[in-house]
Amino acid sequence: MSLTLTDQDRPELRKAIEEMVESGFTGVTMRVHDERGEWVGSAGVRKLGETAKPPSNGHVRIGSNTKTFTATVVLRLVAEGPIALDDPVADHLPGFGLDPRITVRMLLQHTSGVFNFTGEYYDDGTFAPGIPATTAGQEWVDNRFRTYRPEELVRLALSKPARFEPGTDWSYSNTNYVLARLLIEKVTGHSLAEEMRRLILGPLGLSDTVAPETDPEISEPHAHAYYRYEDTGREKTVDVTRQNPSWISTGGDMISTTRDLHTFISALMGGKLLPAPLLAEMCEPHPKVGYGLGVFVQDAGENGGTVITHNGGMAGHAALMYSTPDGSRTLTAALNYVDDAALSMGEAFQKATQRLVKEVFGGGQAGAADAAEAAR
């Protein structure tokens, strides 16, 4: 049984999460498993206007951590045989007019070139908008309970020019993972949520992790998420904890806890979910940005070695998930904050995550102002 350490036992971790709150996050809960046992701490508030801290194992919308769960389901199906990594996706999903060169592997690694339905940022600084929900502002607030079908998101993306020819470059696209969802559902005849329960959630006992599809609710306990926007010249901040997550779909809709995220990433990296050859494929990084199949493969800094990670943000909620390649040391965290169209918390998020990685995996004592590359 792991030992839960008090805050006083790890003052460097306590300081790190307190500095995250000082940088603008409304609340932070972090869980670390390493050779010293388990440490759990929280800072900030559960809800604006109140004093209670975020719950130690509260539910949180995990954003793009969803991609790691989804990629694991796909790779389990590869192991079971109905699909292969180098299958053309169009063979399984013939109704979308997909480029026949796009393979299952390209979806998982973001090398398909398909347009990102949440909008594309180009190298010259221009932005091509996606679905109306992601143009942000009051429009998103007013429509946050609308239902989007996965097929709707895919067809919108495929109506836009591809970023590049399949397999020739790398670009992060939520569309890849909505296609992965449709692929899973086509080859199994079951919903992604059902396959997730069969292959991951059930075997690992992840009772606090769900793929909510269109359900706007999030189970108690949880911290609150906020969105800030301009309305007739005045700034408004609204609680957006309840929202229909179908607008992001499998790009980032799941709900979990720091404990379940630890259990998942530790089991995945420890070889309990995938055969060794497929786990190795998952953690083989693309040379451009170090992205494998549903995970980032990153350098933890001096003496830190390699970490396997995926982070995610989802309209005022965010989650962090890091592990050593063998699953023996993990860091998971739940964040709540006030989001906005300008993504004002982006820089603080990058700096904070880099600080935490160095503290937990790289020998620590890193400055909070260190620059970092975003892990989406």
CSV table of C-alpha atoms in Angstrom, one decimal:
chain,number,residue,atom,x,y,z
A,1,MET,CA,0.0,0.0,0.0
A,2,SER,CA,1.4,3.4,-0.9
A,3,LEU,CA,2.0,6.0,1.8
A,4,THR,CA,0.2,9.3,1.5
A,5,LEU,CA,2.5,12.0,2.6
A,6,THR,CA,1.5,15.3,4.3
A,7,ASP,CA,2.1,18.6,2.6
A,8,GLN,CA,4.9,19.3,5.1
A,9,ASP,CA,6.9,16.3,3.8
A,10,ARG,CA,7.2,17.8,0.3
A,11,PRO,CA,7.6,21.6,0.7
A,12,GLU,CA,8.9,21.9,-2.8
A,13,LEU,CA,5.7,20.5,-4.2
A,14,ARG,CA,3.5,22.6,-2.0
A,15,LYS,CA,5.4,25.7,-3.1
A,16,ALA,CA,5.0,24.7,-6.8
A,17,ILE,CA,1.3,24.5,-6.7
A,18,GLU,CA,1.0,27.6,-4.6
A,19,GLU,CA,3.0,29.5,-7.2
A,20,MET,CA,0.6,28.2,-9.9
A,21,VAL,CA,-2.3,29.8,-8.0
A,22,GLU,CA,-0.3,33.0,-7.7
A,23,SER,CA,0.2,32.9,-11.5
A,24,GLY,CA,-3.6,33.0,-12.1
A,25,PHE,CA,-5.1,29.5,-11.7
A,26,THR,CA,-8.1,29.5,-9.4
A,27,GLY,CA,-7.3,26.1,-8.1
A,28,VAL,CA,-4.7,23.2,-8.4
A,29,THR,CA,-4.7,19.7,-7.1
A,30,MET,CA,-1.6,17.5,-7.7
A,31,ARG,CA,-0.8,13.9,-7.1
A,32,VAL,CA,2.8,12.5,-7.2
A,33,HIS,CA,3.8,8.9,-7.0
A,34,ASP,CA,7.5,8.1,-6.7
A,35,GLU,CA,10.0,6.3,-4.5
A,36,ARG,CA,8.9,8.3,-1.5
A,37,GLY,CA,5.3,7.2,-1.8
A,38,GLU,CA,2.2,9.2,-2.7
A,39,TRP,CA,1.9,12.9,-2.2
A,40,VAL,CA,-1.4,14.8,-2.7
A,41,GLY,CA,-1.8,18.5,-2.3
A,42,SER,CA,-4.2,21.3,-3.3
A,43,ALA,CA,-4.1,25.1,-3.4
A,44,GLY,CA,-6.4,27.9,-4.4
A,45,VAL,CA,-10.2,27.5,-4.3
A,46,ARG,CA,-12.8,25.1,-5.4
A,47,LYS,CA,-15.2,27.9,-6.5
A,48,LEU,CA,-14.7,31.6,-6.9
A,49,GLY,CA,-16.1,33.6,-4.0
A,50,GLU,CA,-15.5,30.7,-1.6
A,51,THR,CA,-12.6,29.6,0.6
A,52,ALA,CA,-12.7,25.8,0.3
A,53,LYS,CA,-9.8,24.2,-1.5
A,54,PRO,CA,-10.3,22.1,-4.6
A,55,PRO,CA,-11.2,18.5,-3.6
A,56,SER,CA,-8.2,16.2,-3.3
A,57,ASN,CA,-9.6,13.7,-5.9
A,58,GLY,CA,-12.2,15.8,-7.6
A,59,HIS,CA,-13.6,15.1,-11.1
A,60,VAL,CA,-12.1,17.3,-13.8
A,61,ARG,CA,-12.6,17.6,-17.6
A,62,ILE,CA,-9.3,16.3,-18.8
A,63,GLY,CA,-9.2,17.8,-22.3
A,64,SER,CA,-6.7,16.2,-24.7
A,65,ASN,CA,-5.7,13.5,-22.2
A,66,THR,CA,-8.7,11.9,-23.8
A,67,LYS,CA,-6.4,11.3,-26.8
A,68,THR,CA,-4.2,8.9,-24.8
A,69,PHE,CA,-7.2,6.9,-23.7
A,70,THR,CA,-8.5,6.8,-27.3
A,71,ALA,CA,-5.2,5.8,-28.8
A,72,THR,CA,-4.9,3.0,-26.3
A,73,VAL,CA,-8.3,1.7,-27.3
A,74,VAL,CA,-7.2,1.7,-31.0
A,75,LEU,CA,-4.0,-0.1,-30.2
A,76,ARG,CA,-5.9,-2.7,-28.2
A,77,LEU,CA,-8.0,-3.3,-31.2
A,78,VAL,CA,-4.9,-3.6,-33.3
A,79,ALA,CA,-3.7,-6.3,-30.9
A,80,GLU,CA,-7.1,-8.0,-31.2
A,81,GLY,CA,-6.9,-7.9,-35.0
A,82,PRO,CA,-9.8,-6.0,-36.5
A,83,ILE,CA,-7.6,-3.2,-37.7
A,84,ALA,CA,-3.9,-2.6,-38.4
A,85,LEU,CA,-1.9,0.5,-37.9
A,86,ASP,CA,-1.1,0.9,-41.6
A,87,ASP,CA,-4.7,0.3,-42.8
A,88,PRO,CA,-6.1,3.1,-45.0
A,89,VAL,CA,-8.8,4.7,-42.8
A,90,ALA,CA,-11.0,5.1,-45.9
A,91,ASP,CA,-11.2,1.3,-46.1
A,92,HIS,CA,-13.1,1.3,-42.8
A,93,LEU,CA,-14.9,4.7,-43.2
A,94,PRO,CA,-15.7,4.9,-46.8
A,95,GLY,CA,-18.4,7.5,-46.5
A,96,PHE,CA,-16.3,10.6,-45.9
A,97,GLY,CA,-14.2,10.8,-49.1
A,98,LEU,CA,-10.9,10.6,-47.0
A,99,ASP,CA,-7.6,10.7,-48.8
A,100,PRO,CA,-6.8,7.0,-49.3
A,101,ARG,CA,-3.2,7.6,-48.2
A,102,ILE,CA,-4.3,8.4,-44.6
A,103,THR,CA,-3.6,5.5,-42.3
A,104,VAL,CA,-4.7,4.6,-38.8
A,105,ARG,CA,-1.2,5.4,-37.6
A,106,MET,CA,-1.4,8.9,-39.1
A,107,LEU,CA,-4.6,9.6,-37.2
A,108,LEU,CA,-3.0,8.7,-33.9
A,109,GLN,CA,0.2,10.6,-34.6
A,110,HIS,CA,-1.3,13.8,-36.2
A,111,THR,CA,0.4,13.2,-39.5
A,112,SER,CA,-2.7,12.9,-41.6
A,113,GLY,CA,-2.8,16.6,-42.6
A,114,VAL,CA,-6.6,16.9,-42.0
A,115,PHE,CA,-7.9,20.3,-41.0
A,116,ASN,CA,-8.5,20.8,-37.3
A,117,PHE,CA,-12.2,21.4,-36.7
A,118,THR,CA,-11.4,23.7,-33.8
A,119,GLY,CA,-9.5,26.0,-36.1
A,120,GLU,CA,-6.0,26.1,-37.6
A,121,TYR,CA,-3.1,28.4,-36.7
A,122,TYR,CA,-0.7,28.7,-39.6
A,123,ASP,CA,3.0,29.5,-39.6
A,124,ASP,CA,2.4,33.0,-41.0
A,125,GLY,CA,0.3,33.9,-38.0
A,126,THR,CA,-3.1,33.6,-39.7
A,127,PHE,CA,-6.0,31.7,-38.2
A,128,ALA,CA,-8.7,29.7,-40.0
A,129,PRO,CA,-11.7,29.2,-37.8
A,130,GLY,CA,-13.4,25.9,-37.3
A,131,ILE,CA,-16.9,25.2,-35.8
A,132,PRO,CA,-18.7,28.3,-34.4
A,133,ALA,CA,-18.2,27.0,-30.9
A,134,THR,CA,-14.5,27.6,-31.1
A,135,THR,CA,-14.7,31.2,-32.3
A,136,ALA,CA,-15.3,31.8,-28.6
A,137,GLY,CA,-16.7,34.8,-26.8
A,138,GLN,CA,-20.4,35.1,-26.1
A,139,GLU,CA,-21.4,32.8,-28.9
A,140,TRP,CA,-19.7,29.9,-27.2
A,141,VAL,CA,-21.2,30.7,-23.9
A,142,ASP,CA,-24.7,31.0,-25.4
A,143,ASN,CA,-24.3,27.7,-27.3
A,144,ARG,CA,-22.4,25.6,-24.8
A,145,PHE,CA,-25.3,23.1,-24.4
A,146,ARG,CA,-25.6,22.4,-28.2
A,147,THR,CA,-25.0,18.9,-29.4
A,148,TYR,CA,-22.6,18.3,-32.2
A,149,ARG,CA,-22.4,14.9,-33.9
A,150,PRO,CA,-18.9,13.5,-34.6
A,151,GLU,CA,-19.8,13.1,-38.2
A,152,GLU,CA,-20.7,16.8,-38.3
A,153,LEU,CA,-17.3,17.8,-37.0
A,154,VAL,CA,-15.5,15.5,-39.4
A,155,ARG,CA,-17.4,16.7,-42.5
A,156,LEU,CA,-16.7,20.4,-41.6
A,157,ALA,CA,-13.0,19.6,-41.3
A,158,LEU,CA,-12.9,17.7,-44.6
A,159,SER,CA,-14.6,20.6,-46.3
A,160,LYS,CA,-11.5,22.7,-45.6
A,161,PRO,CA,-8.1,22.3,-47.4
A,162,ALA,CA,-5.7,19.8,-45.9
A,163,ARG,CA,-2.6,21.3,-44.2
A,164,PHE,CA,-0.3,18.9,-46.1
A,165,GLU,CA,-0.2,15.6,-47.9
A,166,PRO,CA,-0.7,12.6,-45.6
A,167,GLY,CA,2.5,11.5,-43.9
A,168,THR,CA,4.7,14.4,-45.0
A,169,ASP,CA,4.5,16.6,-41.9
A,170,TRP,CA,3.0,16.9,-38.4
A,171,SER,CA,0.2,19.2,-37.2
A,172,TYR,CA,-2.0,18.7,-34.1
A,173,SER,CA,-5.6,18.2,-35.2
A,174,ASN,CA,-8.6,17.2,-33.0
A,175,THR,CA,-10.2,15.8,-36.2
A,176,ASN,CA,-7.8,12.9,-36.2
A,177,TYR,CA,-9.2,11.7,-32.9
A,178,VAL,CA,-12.8,12.1,-33.9
A,179,LEU,CA,-12.0,10.0,-36.9
A,180,ALA,CA,-10.4,7.5,-34.5
A,181,ARG,CA,-13.6,7.4,-32.5
A,182,LEU,CA,-15.7,6.7,-35.7
A,183,LEU,CA,-13.2,4.0,-36.7
A,184,ILE,CA,-13.5,2.3,-33.3
A,185,GLU,CA,-17.3,2.4,-33.5
A,186,LYS,CA,-17.3,1.1,-37.1
A,187,VAL,CA,-15.0,-1.9,-36.6
A,188,THR,CA,-16.5,-3.0,-33.2
A,189,GLY,CA,-20.2,-2.1,-33.6
A,190,HIS,CA,-20.1,-0.5,-30.2
A,191,SER,CA,-19.8,3.0,-28.9
A,192,LEU,CA,-16.4,4.4,-28.0
A,193,ALA,CA,-17.7,4.6,-24.4
A,194,GLU,CA,-18.5,0.9,-24.4
A,195,GLU,CA,-15.1,-0.1,-25.8
A,196,MET,CA,-13.4,2.2,-23.3
A,197,ARG,CA,-15.1,0.5,-20.5
A,198,ARG,CA,-14.3,-3.0,-21.9
A,199,LEU,CA,-10.7,-2.4,-22.6
A,200,ILE,CA,-9.5,0.2,-20.1
A,201,LEU,CA,-11.9,1.5,-17.5
A,202,GLY,CA,-13.3,-1.9,-16.4
A,203,PRO,CA,-10.0,-3.8,-16.2
A,204,LEU,CA,-8.3,-1.0,-14.3
A,205,GLY,CA,-11.2,-0.2,-12.0
A,206,LEU,CA,-11.4,3.4,-13.2
A,207,SER,CA,-14.8,4.1,-11.7
A,208,ASP,CA,-14.4,7.9,-11.7
A,209,THR,CA,-13.5,8.1,-15.4
A,210,VAL,CA,-16.2,8.6,-18.1
A,211,ALA,CA,-16.6,9.5,-21.8
A,212,PRO,CA,-19.7,11.7,-21.4
A,213,GLU,CA,-20.6,12.1,-25.1
A,214,THR,CA,-23.4,14.8,-24.8
A,215,ASP,CA,-24.0,14.7,-21.0
A,216,PRO,CA,-23.3,18.3,-19.6
A,217,GLU,CA,-23.0,17.1,-16.0
A,218,ILE,CA,-19.8,16.4,-14.0
A,219,SER,CA,-20.0,14.3,-10.8
A,220,GLU,CA,-19.3,15.7,-7.4
A,221,PRO,CA,-16.9,16.5,-6.0
A,222,HIS,CA,-15.4,18.9,-8.5
A,223,ALA,CA,-13.8,22.3,-8.8
A,224,HIS,CA,-15.5,24.9,-11.0
A,225,ALA,CA,-14.5,26.1,-14.4
A,226,TYR,CA,-15.0,29.6,-15.7
A,227,TYR,CA,-15.1,31.6,-19.0
A,228,ARG,CA,-14.5,35.3,-19.4
A,229,TYR,CA,-15.8,37.3,-22.4
A,230,GLU,CA,-16.9,40.8,-23.5
A,231,ASP,CA,-20.6,41.7,-23.7
A,232,THR,CA,-21.5,45.1,-25.0
A,233,GLY,CA,-18.2,46.5,-23.8
A,234,ARG,CA,-18.4,44.9,-20.4
A,235,GLU,CA,-16.3,41.9,-19.2
A,236,LYS,CA,-18.4,39.0,-17.9
A,237,THR,CA,-17.2,35.8,-16.1
A,238,VAL,CA,-19.5,32.8,-16.1
A,239,ASP,CA,-19.4,29.4,-14.6
A,240,VAL,CA,-19.1,26.9,-17.4
A,241,THR,CA,-18.6,23.7,-15.4
A,242,ARG,CA,-21.7,22.3,-16.9
A,243,GLN,CA,-21.5,22.2,-20.7
A,244,ASN,CA,-22.2,19.7,-23.5
A,245,PRO,CA,-18.7,18.5,-24.4
A,246,SER,CA,-19.7,17.2,-27.8
A,247,TRP,CA,-18.2,20.3,-29.4
A,248,ILE,CA,-14.8,18.8,-28.8
A,249,SER,CA,-15.8,15.2,-28.9
A,250,THR,CA,-12.9,12.7,-28.7
A,251,GLY,CA,-10.5,15.6,-29.1
A,252,GLY,CA,-11.0,16.2,-25.4
A,253,ASP,CA,-14.3,15.3,-23.8
A,254,MET,CA,-13.5,12.9,-21.0
A,255,ILE,CA,-13.8,13.4,-17.3
A,256,SER,CA,-11.5,11.8,-14.7
A,257,THR,CA,-9.6,12.3,-11.4
A,258,THR,CA,-6.0,12.6,-10.5
A,259,ARG,CA,-6.1,9.2,-9.0
A,260,ASP,CA,-7.6,7.5,-12.0
A,261,LEU,CA,-5.1,9.3,-14.3
A,262,HIS,CA,-2.3,8.0,-12.2
A,263,THR,CA,-3.7,4.5,-12.3
A,264,PHE,CA,-4.1,4.7,-16.1
A,265,ILE,CA,-0.8,6.1,-17.1
A,266,SER,CA,1.1,3.9,-14.7
A,267,ALA,CA,-0.6,0.8,-16.0
A,268,LEU,CA,-0.2,1.8,-19.6
A,269,MET,CA,3.6,2.5,-19.2
A,270,GLY,CA,4.0,-0.6,-17.0
A,271,GLY,CA,2.8,-2.8,-19.9
A,272,LYS,CA,-0.5,-3.8,-18.4
A,273,LEU,CA,-2.7,-2.6,-21.3
A,274,LEU,CA,-0.7,-3.1,-24.5
A,275,PRO,CA,1.7,-5.8,-25.8
A,276,ALA,CA,5.3,-4.6,-25.7
A,277,PRO,CA,5.7,-4.1,-29.4
A,278,LEU,CA,2.6,-1.8,-29.6
A,279,LEU,CA,3.6,0.1,-26.5
A,280,ALA,CA,7.0,0.7,-28.1
A,281,GLU,CA,5.2,2.0,-31.2
A,282,MET,CA,3.1,4.3,-29.1
A,283,CYS,CA,6.2,5.8,-27.5
A,284,GLU,CA,8.2,6.2,-30.7
A,285,PRO,CA,8.3,10.0,-31.2
A,286,HIS,CA,7.8,11.9,-34.4
A,287,PRO,CA,11.0,13.9,-35.1
A,288,LYS,CA,9.3,17.2,-35.4
A,289,VAL,CA,7.7,17.5,-32.0
A,290,GLY,CA,8.2,14.3,-30.1
A,291,TYR,CA,4.6,13.0,-30.5
A,292,GLY,CA,4.1,9.2,-30.6
A,293,LEU,CA,0.7,7.6,-30.9
A,294,GLY,CA,-1.4,9.6,-28.5
A,295,VAL,CA,1.4,10.7,-26.2
A,296,PHE,CA,4.2,13.2,-26.2
A,297,VAL,CA,7.7,11.9,-25.5
A,298,GLN,CA,9.6,14.6,-23.7
A,299,ASP,CA,13.0,15.3,-22.1
A,300,ALA,CA,12.6,16.1,-18.4
A,301,GLY,CA,15.7,18.2,-18.3
A,302,GLU,CA,19.1,17.6,-16.6
A,303,ASN,CA,19.2,14.1,-15.0
A,304,GLY,CA,15.5,13.7,-15.7
A,305,GLY,CA,15.5,11.3,-18.6
A,306,THR,CA,12.4,10.8,-20.6
A,307,VAL,CA,8.8,11.4,-19.6
A,308,ILE,CA,5.6,10.2,-21.4
A,309,THR,CA,2.8,12.7,-21.2
A,310,HIS,CA,-0.3,14.3,-22.5
A,311,ASN,CA,-1.9,17.4,-21.0
A,312,GLY,CA,-5.2,19.0,-21.9
A,313,GLY,CA,-7.4,22.0,-21.3
A,314,MET,CA,-11.1,22.3,-21.7
A,315,ALA,CA,-12.8,25.6,-21.1
A,316,GLY,CA,-11.7,26.4,-17.5
A,317,HIS,CA,-10.6,22.9,-16.6
A,318,ALA,CA,-7.3,21.2,-17.3
A,319,ALA,CA,-5.4,18.1,-16.4
A,320,LEU,CA,-1.8,17.0,-16.4
A,321,MET,CA,-0.5,13.5,-16.8
A,322,TYR,CA,3.2,12.5,-16.8
A,323,SER,CA,5.0,9.2,-16.3
A,324,THR,CA,8.4,7.7,-16.5
A,325,PRO,CA,8.6,5.2,-19.4
A,326,ASP,CA,8.2,2.3,-17.0
A,327,GLY,CA,5.2,3.8,-15.1
A,328,SER,CA,7.1,3.8,-11.7
A,329,ARG,CA,6.9,7.6,-11.2
A,330,THR,CA,3.9,9.7,-12.1
A,331,LEU,CA,2.6,13.2,-11.8
A,332,THR,CA,-1.1,14.0,-12.4
A,333,ALA,CA,-2.9,17.2,-11.7
A,334,ALA,CA,-6.3,18.9,-12.0
A,335,LEU,CA,-6.5,22.6,-12.7
A,336,ASN,CA,-9.3,25.1,-12.7
A,337,TYR,CA,-9.1,28.6,-14.1
A,338,VAL,CA,-10.9,31.4,-15.9
A,339,ASP,CA,-10.6,30.8,-19.7
A,340,ASP,CA,-11.1,33.3,-22.5
A,341,ALA,CA,-10.9,33.7,-26.2
A,342,ALA,CA,-7.3,35.0,-26.0
A,343,LEU,CA,-6.2,31.9,-24.1
A,344,SER,CA,-4.7,34.2,-21.5
A,345,MET,CA,-3.6,31.4,-19.2
A,346,GLY,CA,-1.6,29.7,-21.9
A,347,GLU,CA,1.8,31.1,-20.9
A,348,ALA,CA,1.2,30.4,-17.2
A,349,PHE,CA,0.2,26.9,-18.1
A,350,GLN,CA,3.4,26.3,-20.0
A,351,LYS,CA,5.6,27.7,-17.4
A,352,ALA,CA,3.9,25.8,-14.6
A,353,THR,CA,4.0,22.5,-16.3
A,354,GLN,CA,7.7,22.8,-17.1
A,355,ARG,CA,8.4,23.8,-13.5
A,356,LEU,CA,6.5,20.7,-12.2
A,357,VAL,CA,8.2,18.3,-14.6
A,358,LYS,CA,11.7,19.5,-13.5
A,359,GLU,CA,10.6,19.4,-9.8
A,360,VAL,CA,9.3,15.8,-10.0
A,361,PHE,CA,11.4,14.2,-12.7
A,362,GLY,CA,14.4,16.3,-13.3
A,363,GLY,CA,16.0,17.0,-9.9
A,364,GLY,CA,13.9,20.0,-9.1
A,365,GLN,CA,14.6,23.6,-8.1
A,366,ALA,CA,13.7,24.9,-11.6
A,367,GLY,CA,12.6,28.5,-11.9
A,368,ALA,CA,8.9,29.1,-12.5
A,369,ALA,CA,9.8,31.5,-15.3
A,370,ASP,CA,11.5,28.8,-17.4
A,371,ALA,CA,10.2,28.8,-20.9
A,372,ALA,CA,8.3,25.7,-22.0
A,373,GLU,CA,6.9,24.1,-25.1
A,374,ALA,CA,3.2,23.7,-24.9
A,375,ALA,CA,1.9,20.1,-24.5
A,376,ARG,CA,-1.6,20.2,-25.8
